[in-house]
mmCIF file of C-alpha atoms in Angstrom:
data_model
loop_
_atom_site.group_PDB
_atom_site.id
_atom_site.type_symbol
_atom_site.label_atom_id
_atom_site.label_comp_id
_atom_site.label_asym_id
_atom_site.label_seq_id
_atom_site.Cartn_x
_atom_site.Cartn_y
_atom_site.Cartn_z
ATOM 1 C CA GLY I 762 5.379 -11.894 11.756
ATOM 2 C CA ASN I 763 4.938 -8.830 13.938
ATOM 3 C CA ARG I 764 6.501 -5.987 11.903
ATOM 4 C CA ASN I 765 5.870 -2.344 12.845
ATOM 5 C CA TRP I 766 3.576 -0.787 10.197
ATOM 6 C CA GLY I 767 4.330 -3.546 7.669
ATOM 7 C CA ARG I 768 2.512 -2.988 4.386
ATOM 8 C CA ILE I 769 0.508 -5.474 2.394
ATOM 9 C CA PHE I 770 0.621 -2.971 -0.457
ATOM 10 C CA ASP I 771 1.706 0.655 -0.757
ATOM 11 C CA PHE I 772 1.307 2.498 -4.068
ATOM 12 C CA GLY I 773 2.618 6.051 -4.205
ATOM 13 C CA SER I 774 5.696 8.180 -3.668
ATOM 14 C CA SER I 775 7.725 9.885 -0.970
ATOM 15 C CA GLY I 776 8.977 13.385 -0.272
ATOM 16 C CA ASN I 777 12.658 12.595 0.232
ATOM 17 C CA ALA I 778 13.417 11.081 -3.158
ATOM 18 C CA GLU I 779 13.170 7.382 -3.779
ATOM 19 C CA ILE I 780 15.861 5.317 -2.088
ATOM 20 C CA THR I 781 16.449 1.614 -1.810
ATOM 21 C CA GLY I 782 16.619 -0.501 1.301
ATOM 22 C CA PRO I 783 14.272 -1.901 3.925
ATOM 23 C CA GLY I 784 11.322 0.086 5.115
ATOM 24 C CA GLY I 785 10.743 2.481 2.291
ATOM 25 C CA SER I 786 11.905 5.691 0.813
ATOM 26 C CA GLY I 787 11.436 8.666 3.121
ATOM 27 C CA ASN I 788 8.195 10.392 4.001
ATOM 28 C CA GLY I 789 5.159 9.024 2.215
ATOM 29 C CA GLU I 790 3.668 11.909 0.222
ATOM 30 C CA GLU I 791 0.983 10.460 -2.023
ATOM 31 C CA TYR I 792 -0.143 6.901 -1.533
ATOM 32 C CA ILE I 793 -2.881 4.373 -1.064
ATOM 33 C CA MET I 794 -1.926 1.519 1.241
ATOM 34 C CA LEU I 795 -3.072 -1.399 3.337
ATOM 35 C CA SER I 796 -0.983 -2.120 6.437
ATOM 36 C CA SER I 797 -0.570 -5.598 7.870
ATOM 37 C CA GLN I 798 -0.855 -4.044 11.340
ATOM 38 C CA ILE I 799 -1.159 -0.615 12.975
ATOM 39 C CA GLY I 800 2.184 0.153 14.565
ATOM 40 C CA GLY I 801 2.793 -2.766 16.913
ATOM 41 C CA ASP I 802 -0.928 -3.676 17.116
ATOM 42 C CA VAL I 803 -1.416 -6.972 15.255
ATOM 43 C CA THR I 804 -5.196 -7.026 15.869
ATOM 44 C CA ASN I 805 -6.013 -4.175 13.465
ATOM 45 C CA LEU I 806 -5.242 -3.215 9.873
ATOM 46 C CA ARG I 807 -5.245 0.248 8.291
ATOM 47 C CA PHE I 808 -6.466 1.173 4.822
ATOM 48 C CA GLU I 809 -5.338 4.709 4.008
ATOM 49 C CA MET I 810 -5.025 7.210 1.195
ATOM 50 C CA THR I 811 -3.274 10.552 1.369
ATOM 51 C CA GLY I 812 -1.870 13.108 -1.037
ATOM 52 C CA ALA I 813 0.373 16.022 -0.167
ATOM 53 C CA ASP I 814 -0.371 17.490 -3.574
ATOM 54 C CA GLY I 815 -2.513 16.593 -6.551
ATOM 55 C CA PHE I 816 -5.594 15.438 -4.635
ATOM 56 C CA PRO I 817 -8.743 17.515 -4.650
ATOM 57 C CA GLY I 818 -9.250 19.014 -1.171
ATOM 58 C CA GLY I 819 -10.307 16.738 1.673
ATOM 59 C CA GLN I 820 -9.605 13.480 -0.145
ATOM 60 C CA ASN I 821 -7.408 11.861 2.508
ATOM 61 C CA PHE I 822 -8.897 9.018 4.544
ATOM 62 C CA THR I 823 -7.889 6.494 7.194
ATOM 63 C CA LEU I 824 -10.041 3.420 7.815
ATOM 64 C CA ASP I 825 -9.062 0.906 10.515
ATOM 65 C CA PHE I 826 -10.607 -2.536 10.893
ATOM 66 C CA PRO I 827 -9.947 -5.626 13.031
ATOM 67 C CA THR I 828 -8.156 -8.738 11.863
ATOM 68 C CA THR I 829 -6.862 -12.038 13.205
ATOM 69 C CA PHE I 830 -3.082 -12.180 13.317
ATOM 70 C CA ASN I 831 -1.058 -14.910 11.623
ATOM 71 C CA GLN I 832 -3.706 -16.400 9.347
ATOM 72 C CA ASP I 833 -4.296 -16.411 5.589
ATOM 73 C CA ASN I 834 -6.457 -13.544 4.329
ATOM 74 C CA HIS I 835 -7.964 -12.567 1.002
ATOM 75 C CA PHE I 836 -8.177 -8.820 0.324
ATOM 76 C CA VAL I 837 -9.975 -7.033 -2.486
ATOM 77 C CA MET I 838 -9.835 -3.270 -3.003
ATOM 78 C CA THR I 839 -12.187 -1.747 -5.551
ATOM 79 C CA TRP I 840 -12.193 1.857 -6.740
ATOM 80 C CA ASP I 841 -15.116 2.961 -8.887
ATOM 81 C CA GLU I 842 -13.973 6.341 -10.178
ATOM 82 C CA ALA I 843 -17.389 7.042 -11.741
ATOM 83 C CA THR I 844 -19.104 6.991 -8.328
ATOM 84 C CA GLY I 845 -16.064 7.703 -6.128
ATOM 85 C CA GLN I 846 -16.690 4.515 -4.109
ATOM 86 C CA ILE I 847 -13.566 2.888 -2.664
ATOM 87 C CA LYS I 848 -14.191 -0.425 -0.893
ATOM 88 C CA MET I 849 -11.998 -2.897 0.976
ATOM 89 C CA TYR I 850 -13.060 -6.523 1.434
ATOM 90 C CA GLN I 851 -11.372 -9.014 3.730
ATOM 91 C CA ASN I 852 -12.287 -12.661 3.152
ATOM 92 C CA SER I 853 -15.250 -11.456 1.031
ATOM 93 C CA VAL I 854 -16.673 -9.234 3.815
ATOM 94 C CA LEU I 855 -16.873 -5.470 3.266
ATOM 95 C CA VAL I 856 -14.706 -4.047 6.069
ATOM 96 C CA ALA I 857 -14.144 -0.440 4.950
ATOM 97 C CA GLN I 858 -15.565 1.985 2.422
ATOM 98 C CA THR I 859 -15.416 5.651 1.561
ATOM 99 C CA THR I 860 -16.422 7.983 -1.250
ATOM 100 C CA ARG I 861 -13.888 10.375 -2.786
ATOM 101 C CA THR I 862 -13.723 12.487 -5.936
ATOM 102 C CA ALA I 863 -9.991 11.835 -6.349
ATOM 103 C CA THR I 864 -9.043 9.319 -9.017
ATOM 104 C CA ILE I 865 -6.312 6.751 -9.032
ATOM 105 C CA ASN I 866 -4.508 9.000 -11.519
ATOM 106 C CA ASN I 867 -4.093 11.538 -8.682
ATOM 107 C CA ILE I 868 -1.659 9.146 -6.993
ATOM 108 C CA ASN I 869 1.927 9.591 -8.112
ATOM 109 C CA ASP I 870 2.543 5.845 -8.266
ATOM 110 C CA LEU I 871 6.304 5.940 -8.592
ATOM 111 C CA ASN I 872 6.450 3.053 -6.092
ATOM 112 C CA VAL I 873 4.118 0.095 -6.581
ATOM 113 C CA TRP I 874 5.179 -2.076 -3.694
ATOM 114 C CA LEU I 875 3.989 -5.281 -2.083
ATOM 115 C CA GLY I 876 5.231 -5.827 1.466
ATOM 116 C CA ARG I 877 7.066 -2.484 1.584
ATOM 117 C CA SER I 878 6.213 1.049 2.723
ATOM 118 C CA ASN I 879 6.729 4.559 1.364
ATOM 119 C CA TRP I 880 7.925 5.506 4.878
ATOM 120 C CA THR I 881 11.540 4.828 5.875
ATOM 121 C CA GLY I 882 10.663 4.104 9.517
ATOM 122 C CA ASP I 883 8.258 1.261 8.673
ATOM 123 C CA ASP I 884 9.341 -2.357 8.667
ATOM 124 C CA ASN I 885 8.904 -4.547 5.620
ATOM 125 C CA MET I 886 5.996 -6.967 5.969
ATOM 126 C CA GLN I 887 6.885 -10.447 7.141
ATOM 127 C CA GLY I 888 4.412 -12.591 5.264
ATOM 128 C CA GLU I 889 3.659 -14.365 2.001
ATOM 129 C CA PHE I 890 1.585 -13.613 -1.081
ATOM 130 C CA ASP I 891 -0.180 -16.461 -2.837
ATOM 131 C CA GLU I 892 -1.379 -14.171 -5.595
ATOM 132 C CA PHE I 893 -1.897 -10.518 -6.523
ATOM 133 C CA ARG I 894 -4.259 -9.382 -9.285
ATOM 134 C CA PHE I 895 -5.116 -6.133 -11.038
ATOM 135 C CA TYR I 896 -8.350 -5.748 -12.978
ATOM 136 C CA ASN I 897 -9.357 -3.057 -15.466
ATOM 137 C CA ARG I 898 -12.865 -2.951 -13.992
ATOM 138 C CA VAL I 899 -14.518 -2.869 -10.592
ATOM 139 C CA LEU I 900 -15.294 -6.314 -9.210
ATOM 140 C CA PRO I 901 -18.852 -6.607 -7.917
ATOM 141 C CA PRO I 902 -19.189 -8.002 -4.366
ATOM 142 C CA GLU I 903 -20.366 -11.397 -5.641
ATOM 143 C CA GLN I 904 -17.218 -11.816 -7.758
ATOM 144 C CA ALA I 905 -14.990 -10.751 -4.851
ATOM 145 C CA ARG I 906 -16.717 -13.467 -2.800
ATOM 146 C CA ALA I 907 -16.446 -16.061 -5.564
ATOM 147 C CA ASN I 908 -12.696 -15.365 -5.939
ATOM 148 C CA PHE I 909 -12.282 -15.794 -2.188
ATOM 149 C CA LEU I 910 -14.131 -19.118 -2.264
ATOM 150 C CA VAL I 911 -12.128 -20.620 -5.167
ATOM 151 C CA GLY I 912 -8.792 -19.448 -3.744
ATOM 152 C CA PRO I 913 -5.545 -18.529 -5.492
ATOM 153 C CA ASP I 914 -4.597 -19.798 -8.948
ATOM 154 C CA SER I 915 -8.269 -20.143 -9.928
ATOM 155 C CA PHE I 916 -10.779 -17.761 -11.411
ATOM 156 C CA ALA I 917 -14.424 -17.669 -10.470
ATOM 157 C CA THR I 918 -16.152 -17.775 -13.835
ATOM 158 C CA GLY I 919 -19.692 -18.587 -12.758
ATOM 159 C CA ALA I 920 -21.938 -21.312 -14.038
ATOM 160 C CA VAL I 921 -21.872 -22.207 -17.710
ATOM 161 C CA GLN I 922 -25.222 -21.816 -19.418
ATOM 162 C CA ILE I 923 -26.667 -21.878 -22.924
ATOM 163 C CA VAL I 924 -27.944 -18.423 -23.781
ATOM 164 C CA LEU I 925 -29.149 -19.152 -27.303
ATOM 165 C CA GLN I 926 -30.392 -22.556 -28.394
ATOM 166 C CA PRO I 927 -28.492 -23.914 -31.398
ATOM 167 C CA THR I 928 -30.317 -24.383 -34.688
ATOM 168 C CA ASN I 929 -29.796 -27.026 -37.372
ATOM 169 C CA VAL I 930 -27.760 -25.884 -40.317
ATOM 170 C CA VAL I 931 -27.812 -27.652 -43.670
ATOM 171 C CA GLN I 932 -24.852 -27.154 -45.969
#
């Protein structure tokens, strides 16, 4: 549904202490987020990172990209801290990327929210999640695409192959 600044995810903290209730917890201070729309505009999404403190200088970014409202989407965010590359894929297509020296450890991730914002004035997202995954490595583009193609509740494992021919063993 059309929800002002609804969030798909929002990881971070706020400046006015953490409070409960719809919309969030004050003024977002440090966060990385993906909005389900930009304000009341349902034709664009925003991928954003900001840090009031703790980030090396100039690390904030805002990347907007178009979307089709009211349809299923598959999103993948990768963050390669070794190279600083942060990438956002939508339905296996690279839609936004940036390079930063900040690391994910620079984000004070007091709030790890799906469908909710670190800003009090934002609405909660009106939508559904089929699945949400965290990996301890950066997915290459081909695996992001394979996961999109197999859909939720399945893992793209690739083709099975024999890497070493078996040998006869006599006991």
